[in-house]
Amino acid sequence: MASQRQIHVGSVPIGGGAPVSVQTMTKTETANLQATMEQIRTVADAGADIVRVAVPREPDVEALRTIVVESPIPVIADIHFNHTLALKAIEAGAHCVRINPGNIGGADKTAEVVAAAKRHGTPLRIGVNSGSLPKHLRDLEFSAPVEALVTAAAEFVELMHRLDFYDFKVSMKSTSVPNTIASNRMLAERIDHPLHLGITEAGTKWSGSLKSAVGLGTLLADGIGDTIRISLSTFHAEEEVKVAWEILKALKLRERGPVLIACPTCGRLQFDMDSVVAEVERRLEAYEDPIEVSVLGCAVNGIGEARHADFGITGAKDAGMIFSKGEPLKKVPTDRLVDELFKEIDRFYAAGKQVVRDDVRAAEAAAWLAENEDDTQLTPERLAALEEEAARLGEDVSPVAGRRFTRA
Ligand code: SF4
């Protein structure tokens, strides 16, 4: 079930139906104030709602006092092993403190931290990691890792309730995607506190993004999870934020910036689409509106599946076309496709979000499209459409001839 309770980390609501928030963690030494603030501003610009900083030493607490004041987004202090640092982080004004009751020094020290959190109105994140479960659950971790994680989290939640503290969210992180999915599903059935989702040590930008998309995407699609952090092995924390946003955008949970759609390309491609897509993606970063922009590798298929896109381009060897909402706008040389696309997008905004159409140029583009479109070709898009239609009618499709065979 989705979390019923809501907490606030600074001004950001988490749980209880609030939009899923994006967080990341700085990779700098927190005591290095200048570097840490620089990274916080970078991740905030990239769309982080919340940032977490590691606080393993006293100088980090000192820096934290300034960071919480200067940061444009709420700051979570990440504490392990040292409850004194947790107390100091709360006093320093952290908007939330992350502790793992399993390594903070026992129930009494946890209670001290909770008492300070109550006094200052500071929410906590109760974090459980597969690598640092309480001693009495370590055997269970080998035989039933999901049970072990959920039991640890549930025990900590019970401890919070015994301390009459409810201002917290819970995370259970594992390096295993299936275990992360299974444990969060199980815990979501048992508690109504907000859940923080992440795959711990997910890996490089490539593999870590995929693991996170599968693990977190599955849970989010089920309505489980209130805030997410993508952990990637990169010094650029903003990359984690971008991946988090792509997951939320893909699930239509939140909107931020343009959505780029590109065909997968095939043997019909006649221009350097790789570079064109990369350039379009780069230039779209300057826009905040959630417009949809499509890049098609050829006109054989017409505008096809991209007809809903706000703007799109399709190219051939020497010429290509800009289109909008399924209608041709203008024909342009292939090497000017990207520049002309952005001219049209900028014209659209300058006209108050109205597509500006020149009838003569639109007719020229439509004629070019008619010349290049070839409805005899079974393109990947047409095959997909046939399969979709066949599935709807309960038929089989021959991928070779595009013919249909009714199932026996
Ligand atoms: S047929 Fe489809 S996949 Fe192939 S290049 Fe054209 S638009 Fe792209």
Coordinates of C-alpha atoms and ligand atoms in Angstrom, one line a residue:
M1 CA 0.0 0.0 0.0
A2 CA 1.1 3.6 -0.5
S3 CA 2.2 5.3 2.7
Q4 CA -0.5 7.1 4.6
R5 CA 1.6 9.2 6.8
Q6 CA 3.4 12.3 5.7
I7 CA 6.5 13.9 7.0
H8 CA 8.3 17.1 5.9
V9 CA 12.0 17.3 5.2
G10 CA 12.3 21.1 5.3
S11 CA 9.6 22.3 2.9
V12 CA 9.4 19.0 1.0
P13 CA 6.5 16.7 1.9
I14 CA 7.2 13.0 1.8
G15 CA 4.5 10.3 1.8
G16 CA 0.8 10.6 2.2
G17 CA 0.2 11.2 -1.5
A18 CA 2.9 13.8 -2.0
P19 CA 4.8 13.7 -5.3
V20 CA 7.7 11.2 -5.2
S21 CA 10.7 13.4 -4.3
V22 CA 14.1 13.1 -5.8
Q23 CA 17.2 13.1 -3.6
T24 CA 20.9 12.5 -4.0
M25 CA 24.0 12.6 -1.9
T26 CA 27.0 14.8 -2.2
K27 CA 30.3 13.1 -3.1
T28 CA 32.5 15.8 -1.5
E29 CA 34.0 15.8 1.9
T30 CA 31.2 17.7 3.8
A31 CA 33.8 19.8 5.7
N32 CA 35.0 21.2 2.4
L33 CA 32.3 23.8 2.4
Q34 CA 33.0 25.4 -0.9
A35 CA 33.1 22.1 -2.8
T36 CA 30.0 20.8 -1.0
M37 CA 27.9 23.9 -1.6
E38 CA 29.0 23.9 -5.3
Q39 CA 27.8 20.3 -5.6
I40 CA 24.5 21.0 -3.8
R41 CA 23.8 23.9 -6.1
T42 CA 24.5 21.7 -9.1
V43 CA 22.2 18.9 -8.0
A44 CA 19.5 21.5 -7.1
D45 CA 19.7 22.9 -10.6
A46 CA 19.5 19.3 -12.0
G47 CA 16.2 18.9 -10.1
A48 CA 17.1 17.4 -6.7
D49 CA 14.4 18.1 -4.1
I50 CA 16.6 17.1 -1.2
V51 CA 20.3 16.5 -0.7
R52 CA 22.1 14.3 1.8
V53 CA 25.6 14.9 3.1
A54 CA 27.8 12.5 5.0
V55 CA 28.7 13.6 8.5
P56 CA 31.3 11.2 9.8
R57 CA 33.5 13.7 11.7
E58 CA 33.2 16.9 13.9
P59 CA 34.4 19.3 11.1
D60 CA 31.5 18.0 9.0
V61 CA 29.1 19.1 11.7
E62 CA 30.7 22.5 11.7
A63 CA 30.2 22.8 7.9
L64 CA 26.7 21.5 8.2
R65 CA 25.7 24.6 10.3
T66 CA 26.4 26.8 7.3
I67 CA 25.2 24.3 4.6
V68 CA 21.7 24.1 6.1
V69 CA 21.4 27.9 5.9
E70 CA 22.9 28.3 2.4
S71 CA 21.5 25.3 0.7
P72 CA 18.7 26.0 -1.8
I73 CA 17.2 22.6 -0.9
P74 CA 16.6 20.7 2.4
V75 CA 19.7 18.9 3.8
I76 CA 19.7 15.4 5.4
A77 CA 22.7 14.5 7.6
D78 CA 23.9 11.0 7.1
I79 CA 25.2 9.5 10.3
H80 CA 26.6 6.0 11.1
F81 CA 28.0 4.6 14.3
N82 CA 28.1 7.8 16.3
H83 CA 25.0 9.0 18.1
T84 CA 26.8 12.1 19.4
L85 CA 27.2 13.3 15.8
A86 CA 23.5 12.6 15.2
L87 CA 22.7 14.8 18.2
K88 CA 25.0 17.5 16.9
A89 CA 23.6 17.3 13.4
I90 CA 20.1 17.9 14.8
E91 CA 21.3 20.8 16.8
A92 CA 23.1 22.2 13.7
G93 CA 19.7 22.5 12.0
A94 CA 19.8 19.5 9.6
H95 CA 16.3 19.2 8.0
C96 CA 16.4 15.4 8.6
V97 CA 18.9 13.0 10.0
R98 CA 19.5 9.5 8.7
I99 CA 20.5 6.9 11.2
N100 CA 20.7 3.1 11.2
P101 CA 19.5 2.1 14.7
G102 CA 21.5 -1.2 14.0
N103 CA 24.8 0.6 14.2
I104 CA 24.1 3.7 16.3
G105 CA 25.0 2.1 19.7
G106 CA 21.8 0.4 21.0
A107 CA 18.3 1.3 22.0
D108 CA 19.3 3.9 24.7
K109 CA 21.4 5.9 22.3
T110 CA 18.7 5.7 19.6
A111 CA 16.2 7.0 22.3
E112 CA 18.6 10.0 22.9
V113 CA 18.6 10.8 19.2
V114 CA 14.8 10.5 19.0
A115 CA 14.4 12.8 22.1
A116 CA 16.6 15.4 20.4
A117 CA 14.7 15.0 17.1
K118 CA 11.4 15.6 19.0
R119 CA 12.7 18.7 20.7
H120 CA 13.9 20.2 17.4
G121 CA 11.1 18.9 15.2
T122 CA 13.6 17.1 13.1
P123 CA 12.4 14.1 11.1
L124 CA 14.5 11.0 10.9
R125 CA 15.2 8.5 8.2
I126 CA 15.5 5.0 9.7
G127 CA 17.8 3.2 7.3
V128 CA 18.4 -0.5 7.1
N129 CA 21.1 -1.9 4.8
S130 CA 21.6 -5.5 3.9
G131 CA 25.3 -5.2 4.8
S132 CA 24.7 -3.9 8.3
L133 CA 21.8 -5.7 9.9
P134 CA 21.6 -6.1 13.7
K135 CA 23.6 -9.1 15.0
H136 CA 20.6 -11.2 15.9
L137 CA 19.4 -11.1 12.3
R138 CA 22.7 -12.1 10.6
D139 CA 21.9 -15.8 10.4
L140 CA 18.5 -15.1 9.0
E141 CA 20.1 -12.8 6.5
F142 CA 21.9 -15.8 4.9
S143 CA 18.8 -18.1 4.9
A144 CA 16.1 -15.5 4.2
P145 CA 17.6 -12.1 3.3
V146 CA 14.2 -10.5 2.5
E147 CA 12.7 -11.6 5.8
A148 CA 15.9 -10.3 7.6
L149 CA 15.6 -6.9 6.1
V150 CA 11.9 -6.5 6.7
T151 CA 12.3 -7.8 10.3
A152 CA 15.1 -5.3 11.0
A153 CA 13.0 -2.4 9.6
A154 CA 9.8 -3.5 11.4
E155 CA 11.7 -3.8 14.7
F156 CA 13.1 -0.3 14.3
V157 CA 9.6 1.0 13.5
E158 CA 8.3 -0.6 16.7
L159 CA 11.1 1.0 18.6
M160 CA 10.2 4.4 17.2
H161 CA 6.5 3.8 18.2
R162 CA 7.5 2.8 21.7
L163 CA 9.4 6.1 21.9
D164 CA 6.2 7.8 20.8
F165 CA 8.0 9.1 17.7
Y166 CA 6.3 9.0 14.3
D167 CA 8.1 11.7 12.3
F168 CA 10.2 9.4 10.2
K169 CA 10.6 7.5 6.9
V170 CA 12.1 4.1 6.4
S171 CA 14.5 2.7 3.9
M172 CA 15.7 -0.8 3.3
K173 CA 18.5 -1.1 0.8
S174 CA 20.0 -4.1 -0.7
T175 CA 22.4 -4.7 -3.6
S176 CA 20.0 -7.2 -4.9
V177 CA 17.2 -5.9 -7.1
P178 CA 14.8 -8.8 -6.5
N179 CA 15.4 -8.5 -2.7
T180 CA 14.8 -4.7 -2.8
I181 CA 11.5 -5.2 -4.6
A182 CA 10.3 -8.1 -2.4
S183 CA 11.3 -6.5 0.9
N184 CA 9.7 -3.1 0.1
R185 CA 6.5 -4.8 -1.1
M186 CA 6.4 -6.8 2.2
L187 CA 7.2 -3.8 4.4
A188 CA 4.6 -1.6 2.6
E189 CA 2.0 -4.1 3.6
R190 CA 3.1 -3.8 7.3
I191 CA 3.7 -0.1 7.9
D192 CA 2.1 3.2 6.7
H193 CA 5.2 5.3 7.1
P194 CA 6.8 6.9 4.0
L195 CA 9.4 4.8 2.2
H196 CA 12.7 5.9 0.8
L197 CA 13.7 3.7 -2.1
G198 CA 17.2 2.9 -3.5
I199 CA 19.4 0.1 -4.6
T200 CA 22.6 0.3 -2.6
E201 CA 25.9 0.3 -4.5
A202 CA 24.0 0.0 -7.8
G203 CA 27.1 0.4 -9.9
T204 CA 28.3 2.5 -12.8
K205 CA 26.1 5.0 -14.6
W206 CA 25.1 2.4 -17.2
S207 CA 24.4 -0.7 -15.0
G208 CA 23.4 1.3 -11.9
S209 CA 20.8 3.2 -13.9
L210 CA 19.3 0.1 -15.3
K211 CA 19.2 -1.7 -12.0
S212 CA 17.6 1.3 -10.3
A213 CA 15.1 1.7 -13.1
V214 CA 14.1 -2.0 -12.8
G215 CA 14.0 -2.1 -9.0
L216 CA 12.6 1.3 -8.2
G217 CA 10.4 1.4 -11.3
T218 CA 8.7 -1.8 -10.4
L219 CA 8.0 -0.6 -6.9
L220 CA 6.9 2.9 -8.0
A221 CA 4.6 1.4 -10.6
D222 CA 3.0 -0.5 -7.7
G223 CA 2.5 2.8 -5.9
I224 CA 5.2 1.9 -3.4
G225 CA 7.9 4.6 -2.5
D226 CA 7.8 8.2 -1.6
T227 CA 11.3 9.4 -2.2
I228 CA 14.1 8.0 -4.3
R229 CA 17.8 8.1 -4.5
I230 CA 19.8 6.6 -7.4
S231 CA 23.2 5.5 -6.2
L232 CA 25.8 5.6 -9.0
S233 CA 29.6 5.2 -9.0
T234 CA 30.2 8.7 -10.3
F235 CA 31.6 11.9 -8.8
H236 CA 28.8 13.8 -10.5
A237 CA 25.8 13.6 -8.2
E238 CA 23.7 15.4 -10.7
E239 CA 23.8 12.3 -12.9
E240 CA 21.9 10.4 -10.2
V241 CA 19.3 13.2 -10.2
K242 CA 18.9 13.0 -14.0
V243 CA 18.4 9.2 -13.8
A244 CA 15.8 9.6 -11.0
W245 CA 13.9 12.0 -13.1
E246 CA 13.9 9.8 -16.1
I247 CA 12.4 7.0 -14.0
L248 CA 9.7 9.3 -12.6
K249 CA 9.0 10.8 -16.1
A250 CA 8.8 7.4 -17.7
L251 CA 6.2 6.3 -15.1
K252 CA 4.4 9.7 -15.6
L253 CA 4.7 10.3 -11.8
R254 CA 6.2 13.7 -12.3
E255 CA 7.0 16.1 -15.1
R256 CA 10.2 18.0 -15.5
G257 CA 11.6 19.3 -18.8
P258 CA 11.2 17.9 -22.3
V259 CA 10.6 14.3 -23.1
L260 CA 12.8 13.1 -26.0
I261 CA 11.6 10.2 -28.1
A262 CA 13.8 8.6 -30.8
C263 CA 13.3 5.7 -33.1
P264 CA 15.7 2.8 -32.5
T265 CA 17.0 3.1 -36.1
C266 CA 17.2 0.3 -38.6
G267 CA 18.6 -0.4 -42.0
R268 CA 16.5 2.4 -43.5
L269 CA 18.4 5.1 -41.7
Q270 CA 20.2 7.5 -44.0
F271 CA 21.8 10.1 -41.8
D272 CA 24.0 10.3 -38.6
M273 CA 21.1 10.0 -36.2
D274 CA 23.3 9.2 -33.2
S275 CA 24.9 12.6 -33.3
V276 CA 21.6 14.3 -34.0
V277 CA 19.8 12.7 -31.1
A278 CA 22.7 13.5 -28.7
E279 CA 22.7 17.2 -29.9
V280 CA 18.9 17.4 -29.5
E281 CA 19.1 15.9 -26.0
R282 CA 21.9 18.4 -25.1
R283 CA 20.0 21.4 -26.3
L284 CA 16.7 20.4 -24.7
E285 CA 18.4 20.6 -21.3
A286 CA 17.9 24.4 -21.6
Y287 CA 14.1 24.0 -21.6
E288 CA 11.9 23.5 -18.6
D289 CA 8.6 22.8 -20.2
P290 CA 7.6 19.1 -20.6
I291 CA 7.3 19.3 -24.4
E292 CA 7.7 16.1 -26.3
V293 CA 10.3 16.0 -29.1
S294 CA 10.7 13.1 -31.5
V295 CA 13.5 12.1 -33.8
L296 CA 12.8 9.7 -36.6
G297 CA 15.5 8.1 -38.6
C298 CA 13.6 8.0 -41.9
A299 CA 10.4 9.2 -43.6
V300 CA 9.5 5.7 -44.9
N301 CA 7.1 5.3 -42.0
G302 CA 5.7 8.8 -42.3
I303 CA 5.2 10.7 -39.1
G304 CA 3.7 7.5 -37.7
E305 CA 4.0 7.0 -33.9
A306 CA 5.4 10.5 -33.5
R307 CA 2.3 12.2 -34.5
H308 CA 1.5 13.2 -30.9
A309 CA 4.9 14.8 -30.4
D310 CA 4.9 18.6 -30.0
F311 CA 7.9 18.8 -32.4
G312 CA 9.8 16.3 -34.3
I313 CA 12.3 15.8 -37.1
T314 CA 12.7 13.1 -39.7
G315 CA 15.6 12.9 -42.0
A316 CA 16.9 11.3 -45.2
K317 CA 20.3 11.6 -47.0
D318 CA 20.1 15.2 -48.1
A319 CA 16.9 16.6 -46.8
G320 CA 14.6 16.2 -43.8
M321 CA 11.5 17.7 -42.3
I322 CA 10.4 19.4 -39.1
F323 CA 6.9 18.5 -38.0
S324 CA 4.6 19.4 -35.2
K325 CA 1.6 17.4 -33.8
G326 CA 1.6 15.2 -36.8
E327 CA 1.7 18.0 -39.4
P328 CA 4.7 18.9 -41.6
L329 CA 6.1 22.3 -40.9
K330 CA 9.1 22.7 -43.2
K331 CA 11.6 20.9 -45.3
V332 CA 15.3 21.6 -44.5
P333 CA 18.7 20.3 -45.5
T334 CA 19.7 17.3 -43.3
D335 CA 22.7 19.2 -41.8
R336 CA 20.4 22.0 -40.6
L337 CA 17.8 19.7 -39.0
V338 CA 18.7 20.4 -35.4
D339 CA 19.2 24.1 -35.8
E340 CA 15.8 24.5 -37.6
L341 CA 14.1 22.3 -35.1
F342 CA 15.2 24.6 -32.3
K343 CA 14.2 27.7 -34.3
E344 CA 10.7 26.3 -34.5
I345 CA 10.6 25.4 -30.8
D346 CA 11.8 29.0 -29.9
R347 CA 9.3 30.5 -32.3
F348 CA 6.6 28.4 -30.6
Y349 CA 7.5 29.9 -27.2
A350 CA 7.9 33.4 -28.6
A351 CA 4.3 33.2 -30.0
G352 CA 2.9 32.2 -26.6
K353 CA 3.0 28.5 -27.1
Q354 CA 1.5 28.6 -30.6
V355 CA 2.9 26.7 -33.5
V356 CA 3.8 29.2 -36.2
R357 CA 3.0 27.7 -39.6
D358 CA 4.1 29.0 -43.0
D359 CA 1.6 27.4 -45.5
V360 CA 4.0 27.4 -48.4
R361 CA 6.8 25.8 -46.5
A362 CA 4.4 23.3 -44.9
A363 CA 3.1 22.3 -48.4
E364 CA 6.7 21.8 -49.5
A365 CA 7.4 19.6 -46.5
A366 CA 4.2 17.6 -47.1
A367 CA 5.2 17.0 -50.7
W368 CA 8.7 15.8 -49.5
L369 CA 7.0 13.5 -47.0
A370 CA 4.7 12.1 -49.7
E371 CA 7.7 11.3 -51.9
N372 CA 9.6 9.6 -49.1
E373 CA 6.9 7.8 -47.4
D374 CA 6.6 4.1 -48.5
D375 CA 3.6 2.3 -47.2
T376 CA 4.7 -1.0 -48.8
Q377 CA 7.6 -1.3 -46.3
L378 CA 7.1 -3.3 -43.1
T379 CA 9.0 -1.0 -40.8
P380 CA 9.4 -1.8 -37.1
E381 CA 6.7 0.7 -36.3
R382 CA 4.2 -0.8 -38.7
L383 CA 5.0 -4.3 -37.5
A384 CA 4.4 -3.1 -33.9
A385 CA 1.1 -1.6 -34.9
L386 CA 0.1 -4.8 -36.7
E387 CA 1.0 -6.8 -33.7
E388 CA -0.9 -4.5 -31.4
E389 CA -4.0 -4.7 -33.6
A390 CA -3.7 -8.5 -33.9
A391 CA -3.4 -8.8 -30.1
R392 CA -6.5 -6.7 -29.8
L393 CA -8.4 -9.0 -32.2
G394 CA -6.8 -12.2 -30.8
E395 CA -4.9 -13.0 -34.1
D396 CA -1.3 -13.9 -34.9
V397 CA 0.8 -11.8 -37.2
S398 CA 3.4 -13.1 -39.7
P399 CA 6.3 -10.8 -39.3
V400 CA 7.6 -11.6 -42.8
A401 CA 4.5 -10.8 -44.9
G402 CA 2.6 -8.7 -42.4
R403 CA -0.3 -11.1 -42.9
R404 CA -2.6 -12.2 -40.1
F405 CA -3.6 -15.6 -39.1
T406 CA -6.5 -16.1 -36.8
R407 CA -5.6 -18.3 -33.8
A408 CA -7.2 -21.7 -33.8
Ligands
SF4_1 S1 11.9 2.6 -40.2 FE1 11.5 3.3 -38.2 S2 13.2 2.5 -36.9 FE2 13.9 2.4 -39.1 S3 15.0 4.4 -39.4 FE3 12.8 4.7 -40.1 S4 11.8 5.6 -38.3 FE4 13.7 4.7 -37.5

